[in-house]
Coordinates of C-alpha atoms and ligand atoms in Angstrom, one line a residue:
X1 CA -42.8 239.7 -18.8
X2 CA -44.6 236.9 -20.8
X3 CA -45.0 237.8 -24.5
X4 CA -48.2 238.0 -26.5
X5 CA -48.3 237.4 -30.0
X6 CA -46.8 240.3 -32.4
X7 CA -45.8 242.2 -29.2
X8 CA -42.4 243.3 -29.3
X9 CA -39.2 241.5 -27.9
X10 CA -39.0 243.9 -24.9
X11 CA -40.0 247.3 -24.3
X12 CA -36.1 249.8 -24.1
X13 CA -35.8 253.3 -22.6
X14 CA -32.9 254.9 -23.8
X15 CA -32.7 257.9 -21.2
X16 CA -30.5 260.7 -23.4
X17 CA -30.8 261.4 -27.0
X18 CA -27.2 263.2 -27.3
X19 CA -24.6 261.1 -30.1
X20 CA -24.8 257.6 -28.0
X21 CA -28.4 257.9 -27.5
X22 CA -28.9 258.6 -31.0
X23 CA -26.6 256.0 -32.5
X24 CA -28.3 253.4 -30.3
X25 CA -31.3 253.8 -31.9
X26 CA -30.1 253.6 -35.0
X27 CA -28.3 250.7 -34.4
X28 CA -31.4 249.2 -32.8
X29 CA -33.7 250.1 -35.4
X30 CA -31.6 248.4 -38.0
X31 CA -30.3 245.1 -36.2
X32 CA -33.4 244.8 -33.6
X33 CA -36.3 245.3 -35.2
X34 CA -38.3 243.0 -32.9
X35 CA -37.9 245.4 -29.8
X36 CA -39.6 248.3 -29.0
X37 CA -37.5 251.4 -27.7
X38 CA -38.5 254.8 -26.5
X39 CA -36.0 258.3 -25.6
X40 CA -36.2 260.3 -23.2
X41 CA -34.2 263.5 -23.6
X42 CA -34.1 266.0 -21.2
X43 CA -33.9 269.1 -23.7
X44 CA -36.7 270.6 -25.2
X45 CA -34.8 270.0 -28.7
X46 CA -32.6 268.1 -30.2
X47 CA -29.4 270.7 -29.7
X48 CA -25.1 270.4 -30.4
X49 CA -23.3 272.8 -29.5
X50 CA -21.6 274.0 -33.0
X51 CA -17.6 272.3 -32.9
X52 CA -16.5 269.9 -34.7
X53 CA -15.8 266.2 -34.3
X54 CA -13.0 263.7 -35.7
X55 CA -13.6 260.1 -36.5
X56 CA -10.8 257.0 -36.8
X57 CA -11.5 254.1 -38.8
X58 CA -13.1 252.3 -35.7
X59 CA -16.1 254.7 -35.9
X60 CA -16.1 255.2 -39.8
X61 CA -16.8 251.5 -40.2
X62 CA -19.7 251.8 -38.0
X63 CA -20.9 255.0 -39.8
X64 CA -20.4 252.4 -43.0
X65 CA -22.4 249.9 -41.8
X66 CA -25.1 252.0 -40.7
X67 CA -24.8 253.2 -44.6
X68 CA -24.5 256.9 -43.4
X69 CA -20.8 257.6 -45.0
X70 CA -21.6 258.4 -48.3
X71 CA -24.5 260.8 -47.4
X72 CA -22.4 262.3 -44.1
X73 CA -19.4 263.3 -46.7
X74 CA -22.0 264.6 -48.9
X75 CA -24.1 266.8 -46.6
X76 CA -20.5 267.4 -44.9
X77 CA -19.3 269.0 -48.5
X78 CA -16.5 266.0 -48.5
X79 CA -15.0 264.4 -51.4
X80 CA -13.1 261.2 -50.2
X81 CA -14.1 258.3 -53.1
X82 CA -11.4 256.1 -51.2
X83 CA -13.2 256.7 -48.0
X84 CA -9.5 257.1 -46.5
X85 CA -10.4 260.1 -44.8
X86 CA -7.4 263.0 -44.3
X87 CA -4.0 262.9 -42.5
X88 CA -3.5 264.9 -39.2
X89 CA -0.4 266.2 -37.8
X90 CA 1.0 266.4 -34.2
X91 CA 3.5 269.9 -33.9
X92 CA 4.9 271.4 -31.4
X93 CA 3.1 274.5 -30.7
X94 CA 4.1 276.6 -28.2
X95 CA 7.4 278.2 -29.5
X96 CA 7.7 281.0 -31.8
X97 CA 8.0 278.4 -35.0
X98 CA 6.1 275.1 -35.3
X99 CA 8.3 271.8 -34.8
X100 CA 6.8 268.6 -37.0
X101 CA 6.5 265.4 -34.5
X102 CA 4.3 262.7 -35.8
X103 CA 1.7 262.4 -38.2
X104 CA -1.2 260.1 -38.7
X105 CA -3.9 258.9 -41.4
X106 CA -7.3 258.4 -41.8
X107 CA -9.3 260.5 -39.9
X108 CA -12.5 262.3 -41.2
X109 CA -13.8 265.6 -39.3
X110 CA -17.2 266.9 -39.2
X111 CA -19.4 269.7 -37.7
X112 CA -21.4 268.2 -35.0
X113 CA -24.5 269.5 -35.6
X114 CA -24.2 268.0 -38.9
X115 CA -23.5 264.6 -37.6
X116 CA -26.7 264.9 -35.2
X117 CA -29.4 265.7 -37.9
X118 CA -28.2 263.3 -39.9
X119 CA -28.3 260.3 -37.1
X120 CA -31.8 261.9 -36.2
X121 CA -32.8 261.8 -39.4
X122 CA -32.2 258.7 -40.3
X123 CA -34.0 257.4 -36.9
X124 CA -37.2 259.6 -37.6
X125 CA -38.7 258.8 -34.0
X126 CA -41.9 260.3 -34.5
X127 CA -43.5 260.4 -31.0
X128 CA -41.1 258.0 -29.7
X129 CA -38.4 260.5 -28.4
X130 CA -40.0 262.5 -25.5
X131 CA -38.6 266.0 -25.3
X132 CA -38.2 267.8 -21.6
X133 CA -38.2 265.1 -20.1
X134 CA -35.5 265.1 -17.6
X135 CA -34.9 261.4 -15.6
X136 CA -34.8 262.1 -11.8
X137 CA -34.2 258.1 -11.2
X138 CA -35.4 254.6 -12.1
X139 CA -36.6 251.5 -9.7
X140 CA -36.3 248.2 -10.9
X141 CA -38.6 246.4 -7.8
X142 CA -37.7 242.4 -8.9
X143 CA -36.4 240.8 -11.9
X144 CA -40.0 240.4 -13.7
X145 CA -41.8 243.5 -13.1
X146 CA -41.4 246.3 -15.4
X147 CA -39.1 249.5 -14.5
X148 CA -40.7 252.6 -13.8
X149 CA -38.4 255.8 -14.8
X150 CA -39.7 258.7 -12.7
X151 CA -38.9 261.9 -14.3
X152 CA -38.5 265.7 -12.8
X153 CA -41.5 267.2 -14.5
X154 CA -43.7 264.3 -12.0
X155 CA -44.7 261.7 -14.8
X156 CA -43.4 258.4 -14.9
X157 CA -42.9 255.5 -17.7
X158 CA -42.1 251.8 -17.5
X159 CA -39.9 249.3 -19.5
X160 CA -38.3 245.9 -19.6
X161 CA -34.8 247.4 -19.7
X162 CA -33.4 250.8 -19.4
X163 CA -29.9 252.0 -21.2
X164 CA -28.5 255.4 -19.3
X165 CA -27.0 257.5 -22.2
X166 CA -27.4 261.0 -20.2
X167 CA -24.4 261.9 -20.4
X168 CA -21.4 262.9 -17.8
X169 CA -23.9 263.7 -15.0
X170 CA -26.1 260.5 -15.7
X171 CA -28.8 260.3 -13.8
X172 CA -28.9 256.4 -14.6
X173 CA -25.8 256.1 -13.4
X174 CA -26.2 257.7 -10.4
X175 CA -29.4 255.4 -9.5
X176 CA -27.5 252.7 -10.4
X177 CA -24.5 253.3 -8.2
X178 CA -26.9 254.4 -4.7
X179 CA -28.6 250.9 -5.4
X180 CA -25.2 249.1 -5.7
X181 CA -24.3 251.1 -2.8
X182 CA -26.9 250.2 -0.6
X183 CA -26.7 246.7 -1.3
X184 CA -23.2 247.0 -0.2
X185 CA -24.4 248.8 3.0
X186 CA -27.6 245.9 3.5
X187 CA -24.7 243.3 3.3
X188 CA -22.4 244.9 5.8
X189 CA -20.0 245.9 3.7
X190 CA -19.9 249.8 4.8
X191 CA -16.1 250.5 2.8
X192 CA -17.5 249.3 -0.1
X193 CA -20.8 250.9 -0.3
X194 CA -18.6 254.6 0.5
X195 CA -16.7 253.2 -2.4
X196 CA -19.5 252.8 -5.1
X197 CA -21.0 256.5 -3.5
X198 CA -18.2 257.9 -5.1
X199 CA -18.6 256.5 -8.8
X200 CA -22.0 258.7 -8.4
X201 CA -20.2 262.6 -9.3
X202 CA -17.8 263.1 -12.2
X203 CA -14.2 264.8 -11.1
X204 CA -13.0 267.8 -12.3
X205 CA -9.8 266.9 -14.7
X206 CA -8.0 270.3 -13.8
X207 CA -8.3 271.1 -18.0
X208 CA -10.4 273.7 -19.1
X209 CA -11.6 273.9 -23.0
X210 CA -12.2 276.5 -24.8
X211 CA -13.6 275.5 -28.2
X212 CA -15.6 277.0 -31.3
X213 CA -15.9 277.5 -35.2
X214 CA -13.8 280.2 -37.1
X215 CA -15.2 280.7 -40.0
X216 CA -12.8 280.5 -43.3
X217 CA -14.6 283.4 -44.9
X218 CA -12.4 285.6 -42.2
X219 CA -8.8 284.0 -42.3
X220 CA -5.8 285.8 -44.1
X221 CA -4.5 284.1 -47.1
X222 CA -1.5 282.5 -44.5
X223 CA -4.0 281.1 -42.5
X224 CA -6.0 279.6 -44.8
X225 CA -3.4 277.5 -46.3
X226 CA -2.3 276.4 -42.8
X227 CA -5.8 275.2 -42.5
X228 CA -6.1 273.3 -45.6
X229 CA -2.8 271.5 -44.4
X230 CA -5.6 269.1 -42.7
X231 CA -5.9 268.7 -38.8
X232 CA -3.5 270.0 -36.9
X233 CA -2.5 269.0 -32.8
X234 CA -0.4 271.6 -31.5
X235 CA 1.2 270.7 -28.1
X236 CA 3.1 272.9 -25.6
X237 CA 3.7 273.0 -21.7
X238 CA 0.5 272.6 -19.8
X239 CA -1.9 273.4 -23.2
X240 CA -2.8 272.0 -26.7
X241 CA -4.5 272.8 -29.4
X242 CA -6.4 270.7 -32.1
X243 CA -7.4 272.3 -35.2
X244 CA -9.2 271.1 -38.2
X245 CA -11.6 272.2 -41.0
X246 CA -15.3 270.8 -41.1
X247 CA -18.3 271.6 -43.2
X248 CA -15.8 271.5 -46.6
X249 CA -13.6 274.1 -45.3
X250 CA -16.0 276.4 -44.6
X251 CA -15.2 276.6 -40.5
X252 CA -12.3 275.5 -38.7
X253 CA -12.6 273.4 -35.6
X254 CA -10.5 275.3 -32.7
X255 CA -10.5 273.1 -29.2
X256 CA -7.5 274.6 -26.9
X257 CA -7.4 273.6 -23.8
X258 CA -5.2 274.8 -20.5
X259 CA -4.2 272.3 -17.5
X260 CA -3.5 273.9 -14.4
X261 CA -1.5 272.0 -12.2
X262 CA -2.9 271.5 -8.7
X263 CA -6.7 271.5 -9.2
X264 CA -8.5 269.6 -7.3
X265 CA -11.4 267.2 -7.6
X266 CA -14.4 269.6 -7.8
X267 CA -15.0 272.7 -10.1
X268 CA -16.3 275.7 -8.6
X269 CA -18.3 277.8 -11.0
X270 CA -20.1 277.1 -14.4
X271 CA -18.9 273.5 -16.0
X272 CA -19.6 275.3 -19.5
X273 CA -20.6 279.3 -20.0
X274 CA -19.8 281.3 -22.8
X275 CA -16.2 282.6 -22.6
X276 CA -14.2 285.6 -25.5
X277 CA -11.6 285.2 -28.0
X278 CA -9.0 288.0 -26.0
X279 CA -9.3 285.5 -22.8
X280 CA -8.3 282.6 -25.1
X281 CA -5.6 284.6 -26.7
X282 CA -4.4 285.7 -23.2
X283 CA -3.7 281.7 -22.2
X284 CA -2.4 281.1 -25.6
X285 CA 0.0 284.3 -25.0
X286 CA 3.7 283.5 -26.9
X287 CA 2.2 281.0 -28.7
X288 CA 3.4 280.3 -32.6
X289 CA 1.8 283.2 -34.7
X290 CA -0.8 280.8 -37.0
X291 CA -2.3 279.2 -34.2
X292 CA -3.0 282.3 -32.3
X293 CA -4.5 283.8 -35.0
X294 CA -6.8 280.9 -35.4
X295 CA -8.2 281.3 -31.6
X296 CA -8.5 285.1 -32.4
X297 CA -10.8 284.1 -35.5
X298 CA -13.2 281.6 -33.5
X299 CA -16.5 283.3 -33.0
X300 CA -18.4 283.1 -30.0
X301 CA -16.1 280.4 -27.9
X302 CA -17.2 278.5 -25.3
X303 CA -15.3 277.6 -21.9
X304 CA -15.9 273.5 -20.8
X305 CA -14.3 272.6 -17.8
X306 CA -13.5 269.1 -18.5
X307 CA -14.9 266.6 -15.9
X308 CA -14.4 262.4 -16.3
X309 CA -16.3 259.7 -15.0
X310 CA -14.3 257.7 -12.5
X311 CA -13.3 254.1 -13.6
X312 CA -16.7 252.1 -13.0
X313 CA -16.6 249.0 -11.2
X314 CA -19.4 247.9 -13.8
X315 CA -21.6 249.3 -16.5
X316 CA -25.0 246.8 -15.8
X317 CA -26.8 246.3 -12.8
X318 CA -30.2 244.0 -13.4
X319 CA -32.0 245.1 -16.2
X320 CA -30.3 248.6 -16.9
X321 CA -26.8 249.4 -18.6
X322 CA -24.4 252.5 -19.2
X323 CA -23.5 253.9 -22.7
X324 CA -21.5 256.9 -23.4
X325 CA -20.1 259.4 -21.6
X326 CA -22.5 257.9 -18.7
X327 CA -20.0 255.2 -18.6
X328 CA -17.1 256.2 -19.3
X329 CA -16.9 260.6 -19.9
X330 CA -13.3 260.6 -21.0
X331 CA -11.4 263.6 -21.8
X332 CA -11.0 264.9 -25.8
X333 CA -7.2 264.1 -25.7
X334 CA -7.7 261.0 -28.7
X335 CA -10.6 262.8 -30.0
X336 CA -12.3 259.4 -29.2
X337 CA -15.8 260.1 -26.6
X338 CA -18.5 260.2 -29.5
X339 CA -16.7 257.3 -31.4
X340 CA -16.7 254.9 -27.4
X341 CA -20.4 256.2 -27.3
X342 CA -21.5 254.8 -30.9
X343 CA -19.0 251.2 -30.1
X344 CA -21.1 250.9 -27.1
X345 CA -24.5 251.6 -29.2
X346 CA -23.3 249.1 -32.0
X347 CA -22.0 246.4 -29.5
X348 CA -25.2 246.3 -26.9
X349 CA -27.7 246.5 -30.1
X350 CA -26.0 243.6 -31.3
X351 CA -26.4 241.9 -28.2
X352 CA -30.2 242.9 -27.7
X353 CA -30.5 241.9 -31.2
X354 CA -29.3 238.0 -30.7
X355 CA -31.6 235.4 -31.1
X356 CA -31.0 234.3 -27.9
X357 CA -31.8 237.0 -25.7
X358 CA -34.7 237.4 -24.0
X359 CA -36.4 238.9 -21.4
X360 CA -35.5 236.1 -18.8
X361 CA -31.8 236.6 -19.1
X362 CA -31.2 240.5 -20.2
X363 CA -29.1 240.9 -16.6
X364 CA -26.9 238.0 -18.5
X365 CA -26.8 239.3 -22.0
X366 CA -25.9 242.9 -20.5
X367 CA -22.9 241.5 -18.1
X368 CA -21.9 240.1 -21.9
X369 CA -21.8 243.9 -23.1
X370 CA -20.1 244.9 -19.5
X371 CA -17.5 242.2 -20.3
X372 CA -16.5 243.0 -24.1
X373 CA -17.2 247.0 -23.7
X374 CA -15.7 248.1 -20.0
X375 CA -12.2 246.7 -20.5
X376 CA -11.8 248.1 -23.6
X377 CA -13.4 251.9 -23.5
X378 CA -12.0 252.2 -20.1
X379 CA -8.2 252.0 -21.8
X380 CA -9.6 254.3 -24.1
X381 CA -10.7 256.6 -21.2
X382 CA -7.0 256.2 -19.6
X383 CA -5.5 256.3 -23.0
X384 CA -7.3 259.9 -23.2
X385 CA -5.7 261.2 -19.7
X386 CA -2.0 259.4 -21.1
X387 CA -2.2 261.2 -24.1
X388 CA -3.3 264.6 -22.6
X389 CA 0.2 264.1 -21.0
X390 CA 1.8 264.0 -23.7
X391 CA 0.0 267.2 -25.7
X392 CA 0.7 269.1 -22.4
X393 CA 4.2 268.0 -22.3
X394 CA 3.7 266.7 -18.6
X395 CA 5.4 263.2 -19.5
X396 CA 8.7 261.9 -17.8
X397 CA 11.3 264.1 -18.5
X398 CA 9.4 267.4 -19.0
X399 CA 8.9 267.7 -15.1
X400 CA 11.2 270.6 -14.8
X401 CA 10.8 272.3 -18.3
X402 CA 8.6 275.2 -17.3
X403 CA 5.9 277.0 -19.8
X404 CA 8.3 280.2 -20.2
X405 CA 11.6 277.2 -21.0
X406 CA 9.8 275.3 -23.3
X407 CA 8.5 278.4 -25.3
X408 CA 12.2 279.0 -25.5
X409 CA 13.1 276.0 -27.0
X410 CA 14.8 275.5 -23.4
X411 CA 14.5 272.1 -23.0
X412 CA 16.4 268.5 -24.2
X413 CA 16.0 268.1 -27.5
X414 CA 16.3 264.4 -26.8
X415 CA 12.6 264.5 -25.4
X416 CA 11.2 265.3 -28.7
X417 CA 12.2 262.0 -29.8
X418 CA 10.8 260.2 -27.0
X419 CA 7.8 261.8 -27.8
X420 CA 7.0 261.2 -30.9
X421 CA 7.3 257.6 -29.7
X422 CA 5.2 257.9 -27.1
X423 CA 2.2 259.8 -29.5
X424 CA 2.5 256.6 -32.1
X425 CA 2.3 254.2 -29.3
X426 CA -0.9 255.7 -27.4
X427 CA -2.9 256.3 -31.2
X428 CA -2.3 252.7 -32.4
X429 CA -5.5 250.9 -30.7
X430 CA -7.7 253.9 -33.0
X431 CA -6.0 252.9 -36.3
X432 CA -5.3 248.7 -35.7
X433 CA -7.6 246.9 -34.1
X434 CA -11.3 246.9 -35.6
X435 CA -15.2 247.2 -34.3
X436 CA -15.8 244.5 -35.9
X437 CA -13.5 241.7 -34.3
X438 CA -15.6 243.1 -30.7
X439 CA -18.8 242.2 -32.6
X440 CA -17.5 238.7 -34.0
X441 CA -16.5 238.3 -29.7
X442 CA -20.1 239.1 -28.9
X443 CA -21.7 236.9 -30.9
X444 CA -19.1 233.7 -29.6
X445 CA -20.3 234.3 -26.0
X446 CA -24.1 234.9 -27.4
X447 CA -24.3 231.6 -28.3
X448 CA -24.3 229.7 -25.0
X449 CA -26.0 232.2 -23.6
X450 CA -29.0 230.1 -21.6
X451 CA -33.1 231.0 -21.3
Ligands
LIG1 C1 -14.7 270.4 -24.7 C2 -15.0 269.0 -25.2 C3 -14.4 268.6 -26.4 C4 -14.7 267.3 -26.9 N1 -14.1 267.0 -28.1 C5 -14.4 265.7 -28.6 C6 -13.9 265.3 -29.8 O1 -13.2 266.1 -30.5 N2 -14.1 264.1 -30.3 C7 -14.9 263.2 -29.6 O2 -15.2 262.1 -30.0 N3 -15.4 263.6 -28.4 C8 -15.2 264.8 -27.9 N4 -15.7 265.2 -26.7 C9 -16.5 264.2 -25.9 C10 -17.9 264.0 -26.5 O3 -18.6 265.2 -26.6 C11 -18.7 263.0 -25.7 O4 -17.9 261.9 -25.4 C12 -20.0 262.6 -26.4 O5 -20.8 263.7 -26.6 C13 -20.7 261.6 -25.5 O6 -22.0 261.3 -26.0 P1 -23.1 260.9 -25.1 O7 -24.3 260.7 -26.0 O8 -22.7 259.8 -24.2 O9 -23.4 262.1 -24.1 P2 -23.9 263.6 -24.5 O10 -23.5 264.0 -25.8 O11 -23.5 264.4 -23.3 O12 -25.5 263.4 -24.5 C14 -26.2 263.2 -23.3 C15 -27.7 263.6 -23.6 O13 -28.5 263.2 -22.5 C16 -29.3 264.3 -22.1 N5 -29.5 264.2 -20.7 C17 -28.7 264.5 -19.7 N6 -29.2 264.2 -18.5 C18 -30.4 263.7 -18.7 C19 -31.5 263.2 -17.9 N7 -31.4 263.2 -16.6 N8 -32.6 262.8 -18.5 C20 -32.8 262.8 -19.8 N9 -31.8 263.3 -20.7 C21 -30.7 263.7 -20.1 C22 -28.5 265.6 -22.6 O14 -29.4 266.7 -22.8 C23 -27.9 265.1 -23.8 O15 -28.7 265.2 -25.0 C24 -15.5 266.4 -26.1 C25 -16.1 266.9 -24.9 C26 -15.8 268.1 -24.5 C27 -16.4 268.6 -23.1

């Protein structure tokens, strides 16, 4: 991996051009201009699935310092000159009248699809994203050769280092794990080796999502204003629901989601298929009035059955690295996957970016981004399941409240209290701590970093 003259740092295949990939590449573009990277997307387009998505002040200052806020609240129909973003509120939900619990600032919403031509825009690939190209696996032979990618449709590609941003069912990731595997096995270490085997599959969470757009052109005059209060979480026994408006008020963003107790580990059936509005309104059944008329207004909702990556033992191996939901598939309950996906984008192109990396020690600059990003997006990840116990009232002390007691207001009302404790407690990491103290970390460690 010697350089010639005016070649490029290294040659990057980012395998997945969903939000991480995209970001990424944005990130790379702007603070890496000396390596060369490719994308590999499995799709034959560029496609989100029309829902909307919340951002925290973590991923608005990256958005900032990409320079895409100003133009996202634009195209978005947004007016926020303090760039605070809009307050949402956490009710309970599932009782004939809504019960205020906590509420919290600066978020900013947005339709995805909006979000993802902008990003692409802004990184105009050209002929350096590959569509319909779908990764079957990677080989990485020693630590100087290049590594080949070997994709489904029979071609192959090479590069100095790969970054896996494919998404829940990663194909990097699950290379990456069989290798660690049989390294374990090679080594004699059989437990262990079973072990990493079983970081290859996502499990089943036991939540299923339903989600879509209602557009505001249909909602009653009652409805409407509920909207425009800003987001809204609305938490009962064993579901939730998190509403907000995006594209200036001209949708509403409905995510409900139903846990059923018991599941197991593996999903039987379709992880996402087109579902209707009366099968949503049937698991919302006794729910307050507003909401339920907001899942009867979605058009054309979809049914996700949530699955999570398990907690990784390590993001790098060699010359290859995890980003996204690859890494880390969490579930929706902080509204926080797409912002973990562009930290990890911001913090690794910062890294690949540093003066002193280079091709000799990429497997030591990655275990930096392992070190800095895997402690903290995996909290983020538990955070997400802590926090789904708490919209789903399925915290300590709500054990024996069942969904018909709680819709009758049958329950402590001393829980409520402990609650709303509970909600401010898990949120504060999204609203205190900042992107950019991770970056100033980086850069410490970057330093001694040897050739
Ligand atoms: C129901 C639901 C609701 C959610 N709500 C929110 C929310 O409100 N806020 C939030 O922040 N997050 C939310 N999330 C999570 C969020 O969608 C993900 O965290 C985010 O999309 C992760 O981005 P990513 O780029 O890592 O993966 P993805 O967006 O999944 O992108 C992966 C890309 O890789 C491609 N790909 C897959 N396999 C291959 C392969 N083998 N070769 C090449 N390409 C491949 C895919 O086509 C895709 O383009 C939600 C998720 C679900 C399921």
């Amino acid at each position: 991996m010697s350089l010639a003259r005016g070649e490029p740092k290294f040659r990057i295949a980012i395998v997945g051009g969903g939000m991480g990939g995209l970001v990424l590449g944005l990130c790379l573009k702007k603070y890496a201009p000396d390596v060369h990277f490719d994308i590999y997307e499995s799709a034959a387009e560029l496609t989100e699935v029309g829902a909307g998505i919340g951002m925290s002040p973590r991923i608005w200052t990256i958005m900032k310092e990409l320079g895409l806020d100003e133009e996202l609240l634009t195209i978005a129909g947004m007016q926020d000159p303090q760039g605070a973003g809009i307050a949402f509120r956490i009710l309970k939900g599932d009782e004939e009248r809504l019960i205020d619990l906590v509420q919290f600032k600066q978020v900013h919403t947005f339709h995805r699809s909006i979000l993802q031509k902008l990003l692409a825009k802004h990184l105009d690939m050209g002929d350096r994203i590959h569509f319909s190209k779908r990764l079957a696996s990677y080989s990485e032979p020693s630590p100087t050769e290049p590594i080949t990618l070997t994709f489904r449709d029979g071609t192959t590609a090479t590069c100095d280092l790969v970054i896996g941003s494919d998404g829940v069912r990663s194909a990097v990731r699950r290379t990456m794990f069989n290798d660690l595997a049989n390294d374990a096995q090679k080594s004699g270490e059989a437990e262990e080796a079973a072990r990493l085997r079983t970081m290859v599959d996502p499990v089943f969470s036991g939540q299923v999502a339903y989600r879509g757009l209602a557009p505001a052109s249909a909602l009653s005059e009652e409805l409407l204003q509920y909207v425009q209060g800003g987001p809204h979480v609305l938490v009962g026994k064993n579901r939730d629901v998190v509403i907000y408006p995006v594209s200036g008020g001209k949708f509403v963003n409905v995510l409900a989601v139903k846990h059923t107790p018991g599941a197991g580990p593996v999903y039987d059936g379709p992880w996402s298929e087109p579902t209707t509005v009366e099968v949503v309104a049937k698991v919302f059944e006794g729910w307050e009035s507003k909401t339920l008329g907001l899942i009867k207004a979605v058009k054309e909702p979809f049914a996700w059955a949530m699955h999570t990556a398990r907690q990784l033992p390590t993001y790098v191996k060699g010359r290859a690295a995890l980003v996204g939901d690859a890494a880390h598939a969490m579930l929706p309950h902080q509204g926080a996957g797409v912002g973990q996906a562009f930290e990890d984008g911001y913090i690794l192109a910062m890294i690949l970016a540093h003066p002193s990396v280079a091709p000799a020690n990429l497997p030591a600059a990655l275990a930096v981004y392992d070190d800095v990003r895997r402690p903290f997006s995996q909290g983020v990840q538990q955070g997400s399941e802590r926090n789904g116990m708490n919209y789903q009232l399925r915290r300590t002390g709500w054990e024996n409240v069942s969904e018909e007691d709680s819709r009758a207001g049958r329950y402590p009302q001393e829980l409520l209290g402990v609650l709303e404790e509970e909600l401010t407690k898990q949120m504060g990491w999204a609203y205190e701590a900042s992107i950019l103290d991770e970056r100033a970390r980086v850069e410490e460690r970057l330093v001694g970093l040897s050739a």
